[in-house]
Amino acid sequence: MAEDATASAGKVRRLRQIARTLYVSWLLPLRVRSEDRGVRLVFSHPAAGPTVIELCAEHTRHTDVWDACVRLRELASAETEK
């Protein structure tokens, strides 16, 4: 049981690290705002609205975080180009 909790905490930490890295490199320059709400990361942009990423070790995959950041980057950059 303790190993499962440690593994889950490690996965959530890694998901948060991936989201943070993508936020700093892709989304921050597009004026996307970030808010950490415990197990949820909320990214918001006036054109794209809020995007919530649930950081659940059991259900969230690395690709879910990546896909959400890619989609938000595309929406935010399309608005910036206008």
GROMACS .gro file of N, CA and C in nm:
model
  246
    1MET      N    1   0.081  -0.119   0.000
    1MET     CA    2   0.000   0.000   0.000
    1MET      C    3   0.086   0.126   0.000
    2ALA      N    4   0.189   0.129   0.082
    2ALA     CA    5   0.275   0.248   0.090
    2ALA      C    6   0.344   0.273  -0.043
    3GLU      N    7   0.380   0.165  -0.111
    3GLU     CA    8   0.444   0.180  -0.242
    3GLU      C    9   0.347   0.241  -0.343
    4ASP      N   10   0.221   0.202  -0.337
    4ASP     CA   11   0.120   0.259  -0.427
    4ASP      C   12   0.102   0.408  -0.403
    5ALA      N   13   0.099   0.448  -0.278
    5ALA     CA   14   0.084   0.590  -0.244
    5ALA      C   15   0.205   0.670  -0.291
    6THR      N   16   0.322   0.613  -0.274
    6THR     CA   17   0.444   0.679  -0.318
    6THR      C   18   0.447   0.690  -0.470
    7ALA      N   19   0.407   0.584  -0.538
    7ALA     CA   20   0.403   0.586  -0.684
    7ALA      C   21   0.300   0.687  -0.735
    8SER      N   22   0.185   0.692  -0.670
    8SER     CA   23   0.081   0.788  -0.709
    8SER      C   24   0.129   0.931  -0.690
    9ALA      N   25   0.190   0.957  -0.577
    9ALA     CA   26   0.241   1.092  -0.551
    9ALA      C   27   0.349   1.129  -0.652
   10GLY      N   28   0.432   1.033  -0.687
   10GLY     CA   29   0.536   1.058  -0.786
   10GLY      C   30   0.479   1.088  -0.924
   11LYS      N   31   0.373   1.017  -0.961
   11LYS     CA   32   0.310   1.041  -1.091
   11LYS      C   33   0.243   1.178  -1.095
   12VAL      N   34   0.174   1.215  -0.989
   12VAL     CA   35   0.110   1.347  -0.983
   12VAL      C   36   0.216   1.456  -0.989
   13ARG      N   37   0.326   1.436  -0.919
   13ARG     CA   38   0.437   1.532  -0.922
   13ARG      C   39   0.493   1.546  -1.063
   14ARG      N   40   0.506   1.435  -1.133
   14ARG     CA   41   0.558   1.437  -1.270
   14ARG      C   42   0.458   1.504  -1.365
   15LEU      N   43   0.329   1.476  -1.350
   15LEU     CA   44   0.228   1.542  -1.433
   15LEU      C   45   0.232   1.694  -1.411
   16ARG      N   46   0.245   1.735  -1.285
   16ARG     CA   47   0.253   1.877  -1.253
   16ARG      C   48   0.377   1.940  -1.315
   17GLN      N   49   0.488   1.868  -1.312
   17GLN     CA   50   0.613   1.918  -1.370
   17GLN      C   51   0.600   1.934  -1.522
   18ILE      N   52   0.538   1.838  -1.588
   18ILE     CA   53   0.516   1.848  -1.733
   18ILE      C   54   0.429   1.968  -1.765
   19ALA      N   55   0.318   1.982  -1.692
   19ALA     CA   56   0.227   2.094  -1.716
   19ALA      C   57   0.299   2.227  -1.692
   20ARG      N   58   0.377   2.235  -1.589
   20ARG     CA   59   0.449   2.359  -1.556
   20ARG      C   60   0.551   2.393  -1.665
   21THR      N   61   0.623   2.293  -1.712
   21THR     CA   62   0.723   2.315  -1.818
   21THR      C   63   0.656   2.364  -1.946
   22LEU      N   64   0.546   2.300  -1.985
   22LEU     CA   65   0.475   2.343  -2.105
   22LEU      C   66   0.415   2.482  -2.086
   23TYR      N   67   0.368   2.511  -1.966
   23TYR     CA   68   0.312   2.643  -1.938
   23TYR      C   69   0.419   2.752  -1.956
   24VAL      N   70   0.533   2.732  -1.896
   24VAL     CA   71   0.639   2.833  -1.902
   24VAL      C   72   0.691   2.851  -2.045
   25SER      N   73   0.708   2.742  -2.119
   25SER     CA   74   0.768   2.754  -2.252
   25SER      C   75   0.667   2.790  -2.361
   26TRP      N   76   0.543   2.745  -2.351
   26TRP     CA   77   0.445   2.767  -2.457
   26TRP      C   78   0.339   2.870  -2.423
   27LEU      N   79   0.283   2.858  -2.303
   27LEU     CA   80   0.161   2.932  -2.272
   27LEU      C   81   0.184   3.069  -2.208
   28LEU      N   82   0.283   3.080  -2.125
   28LEU     CA   83   0.311   3.208  -2.061
   28LEU      C   84   0.340   3.318  -2.162
   29PRO      N   85   0.418   3.294  -2.268
   29PRO     CA   86   0.439   3.399  -2.368
   29PRO      C   87   0.311   3.442  -2.440
   30LEU      N   88   0.208   3.358  -2.438
   30LEU     CA   89   0.081   3.391  -2.503
   30LEU      C   90  -0.018   3.454  -2.404
   31ARG      N   91   0.030   3.491  -2.288
   31ARG     CA   92  -0.049   3.556  -2.182
   31ARG      C   93  -0.158   3.465  -2.125
   32VAL      N   94  -0.130   3.338  -2.121
   32VAL     CA   95  -0.220   3.243  -2.056
   32VAL      C   96  -0.187   3.247  -1.907
   33ARG      N   97  -0.290   3.249  -1.824
   33ARG     CA   98  -0.271   3.253  -1.680
   33ARG      C   99  -0.283   3.112  -1.623
   34SER      N  100  -0.212   3.088  -1.515
   34SER     CA  101  -0.211   2.957  -1.452
   34SER      C  102  -0.249   2.971  -1.305
   35GLU      N  103  -0.328   2.876  -1.259
   35GLU     CA  104  -0.366   2.874  -1.117
   35GLU      C  105  -0.361   2.730  -1.069
   36ASP      N  106  -0.289   2.707  -0.962
   36ASP     CA  107  -0.276   2.574  -0.904
   36ASP      C  108  -0.380   2.559  -0.794
   37ARG      N  109  -0.472   2.465  -0.812
   37ARG     CA  110  -0.577   2.442  -0.712
   37ARG      C  111  -0.568   2.299  -0.658
   38GLY      N  112  -0.457   2.267  -0.601
   38GLY     CA  113  -0.438   2.132  -0.544
   38GLY      C  114  -0.421   2.028  -0.651
   39VAL      N  115  -0.522   1.945  -0.672
   39VAL     CA  116  -0.514   1.840  -0.774
   39VAL      C  117  -0.563   1.889  -0.910
   40ARG      N  118  -0.593   2.018  -0.921
   40ARG     CA  119  -0.635   2.076  -1.048
   40ARG      C  120  -0.542   2.190  -1.087
   41LEU      N  121  -0.508   2.194  -1.214
   41LEU     CA  122  -0.438   2.309  -1.270
   41LEU      C  123  -0.538   2.378  -1.362
   42VAL      N  124  -0.554   2.507  -1.344
   42VAL     CA  125  -0.649   2.583  -1.425
   42VAL      C  126  -0.571   2.684  -1.506
   43PHE      N  127  -0.578   2.670  -1.638
   43PHE     CA  128  -0.518   2.765  -1.729
   43PHE      C  129  -0.630   2.847  -1.789
   44SER      N  130  -0.610   2.977  -1.801
   44SER     CA  131  -0.716   3.059  -1.859
   44SER      C  132  -0.659   3.164  -1.953
   45HIS      N  133  -0.737   3.190  -2.056
   45HIS     CA  134  -0.704   3.291  -2.157
   45HIS      C  135  -0.837   3.348  -2.203
   46PRO      N  136  -0.844   3.481  -2.226
   46PRO     CA  137  -0.971   3.541  -2.266
   46PRO      C  138  -1.036   3.475  -2.388
   47ALA      N  139  -0.958   3.438  -2.486
   47ALA     CA  140  -1.013   3.379  -2.608
   47ALA      C  141  -1.046   3.231  -2.590
   48ALA      N  142  -0.969   3.162  -2.511
   48ALA     CA  143  -0.985   3.017  -2.498
   48ALA      C  144  -1.072   2.977  -2.379
   49GLY      N  145  -1.090   3.068  -2.285
   49GLY     CA  146  -1.164   3.033  -2.164
   49GLY      C  147  -1.079   2.947  -2.072
   50PRO      N  148  -1.139   2.892  -1.968
   50PRO     CA  149  -1.060   2.809  -1.876
   50PRO      C  150  -1.038   2.667  -1.928
   51THR      N  151  -0.922   2.615  -1.899
   51THR     CA  152  -0.889   2.476  -1.926
   51THR      C  153  -0.844   2.415  -1.795
   52VAL      N  154  -0.912   2.311  -1.751
   52VAL     CA  155  -0.881   2.248  -1.623
   52VAL      C  156  -0.817   2.112  -1.649
   53ILE      N  157  -0.704   2.090  -1.586
   53ILE     CA  158  -0.636   1.961  -1.594
   53ILE      C  159  -0.642   1.899  -1.455
   54GLU      N  160  -0.707   1.783  -1.446
   54GLU     CA  161  -0.714   1.709  -1.321
   54GLU      C  162  -0.588   1.623  -1.310
   55LEU      N  163  -0.517   1.637  -1.201
   55LEU     CA  164  -0.396   1.559  -1.181
   55LEU      C  165  -0.427   1.437  -1.095
   56CYS      N  166  -0.472   1.332  -1.161
   56CYS     CA  167  -0.510   1.209  -1.094
   56CYS      C  168  -0.415   1.099  -1.141
   57ALA      N  169  -0.344   1.040  -1.048
   57ALA     CA  170  -0.246   0.937  -1.084
   57ALA      C  171  -0.313   0.817  -1.150
   58GLU      N  172  -0.437   0.791  -1.115
   58GLU     CA  173  -0.505   0.674  -1.168
   58GLU      C  174  -0.562   0.697  -1.308
   59HIS      N  175  -0.609   0.819  -1.336
   59HIS     CA  176  -0.681   0.843  -1.461
   59HIS      C  177  -0.613   0.937  -1.560
   60THR      N  178  -0.524   1.021  -1.514
   60THR     CA  179  -0.461   1.119  -1.602
   60THR      C  180  -0.332   1.062  -1.659
   61ARG      N  181  -0.319   1.076  -1.790
   61ARG     CA  182  -0.197   1.030  -1.857
   61ARG      C  183  -0.114   1.152  -1.896
   62HIS      N  184   0.014   1.129  -1.921
   62HIS     CA  185   0.102   1.237  -1.965
   62HIS      C  186   0.050   1.300  -2.094
   63THR      N  187  -0.005   1.217  -2.181
   63THR     CA  188  -0.057   1.269  -2.308
   63THR      C  189  -0.179   1.358  -2.288
   64ASP      N  190  -0.256   1.335  -2.182
   64ASP     CA  191  -0.370   1.422  -2.152
   64ASP      C  192  -0.321   1.564  -2.122
   65VAL      N  193  -0.216   1.575  -2.043
   65VAL     CA  194  -0.158   1.705  -2.010
   65VAL      C  195  -0.103   1.770  -2.137
   66TRP      N  196  -0.029   1.694  -2.214
   66TRP     CA  197   0.030   1.744  -2.338
   66TRP      C  198  -0.080   1.794  -2.433
   67ASP      N  199  -0.182   1.712  -2.456
   67ASP     CA  200  -0.290   1.748  -2.548
   67ASP      C  201  -0.363   1.875  -2.503
   68ALA      N  202  -0.389   1.887  -2.374
   68ALA     CA  203  -0.458   2.006  -2.323
   68ALA      C  204  -0.374   2.131  -2.345
   69CYS      N  205  -0.244   2.122  -2.323
   69CYS     CA  206  -0.156   2.236  -2.344
   69CYS      C  207  -0.142   2.271  -2.492
   70VAL      N  208  -0.136   2.172  -2.577
   70VAL     CA  209  -0.129   2.196  -2.722
   70VAL      C  210  -0.255   2.266  -2.770
   71ARG      N  211  -0.371   2.217  -2.727
   71ARG     CA  212  -0.498   2.277  -2.768
   71ARG      C  213  -0.508   2.422  -2.720
   72LEU      N  214  -0.467   2.446  -2.596
   72LEU     CA  215  -0.473   2.581  -2.542
   72LEU      C  216  -0.374   2.672  -2.614
   73ARG      N  217  -0.257   2.619  -2.648
   73ARG     CA  218  -0.158   2.699  -2.722
   73ARG      C  219  -0.212   2.739  -2.859
   74GLU      N  220  -0.278   2.646  -2.926
   74GLU     CA  221  -0.334   2.677  -3.057
   74GLU      C  222  -0.444   2.781  -3.048
   75LEU      N  223  -0.533   2.769  -2.950
   75LEU     CA  224  -0.639   2.867  -2.932
   75LEU      C  225  -0.586   3.005  -2.897
   76ALA      N  226  -0.490   3.009  -2.806
   76ALA     CA  227  -0.435   3.137  -2.761
   76ALA      C  228  -0.352   3.203  -2.872
   77SER      N  229  -0.277   3.124  -2.947
   77SER     CA  230  -0.195   3.183  -3.054
   77SER      C  231  -0.282   3.231  -3.170
   78ALA      N  232  -0.392   3.163  -3.197
   78ALA     CA  233  -0.484   3.209  -3.302
   78ALA      C  234  -0.543   3.345  -3.266
   79GLU      N  235  -0.574   3.364  -3.140
   79GLU     CA  236  -0.629   3.492  -3.094
   79GLU      C  237  -0.521   3.601  -3.099
   80THR      N  238  -0.397   3.567  -3.067
   80THR     CA  239  -0.287   3.663  -3.067
   80THR      C  240  -0.257   3.710  -3.209
   81GLU      N  241  -0.274   3.621  -3.308
   81GLU     CA  242  -0.246   3.656  -3.447
   81GLU      C  243  -0.349   3.750  -3.508
   82LYS      N  244  -0.469   3.756  -3.448
   82LYS     CA  245  -0.575   3.840  -3.503
   82LYS      C  246  -0.546   3.987  -3.487
   0.00000   0.00000   0.00000
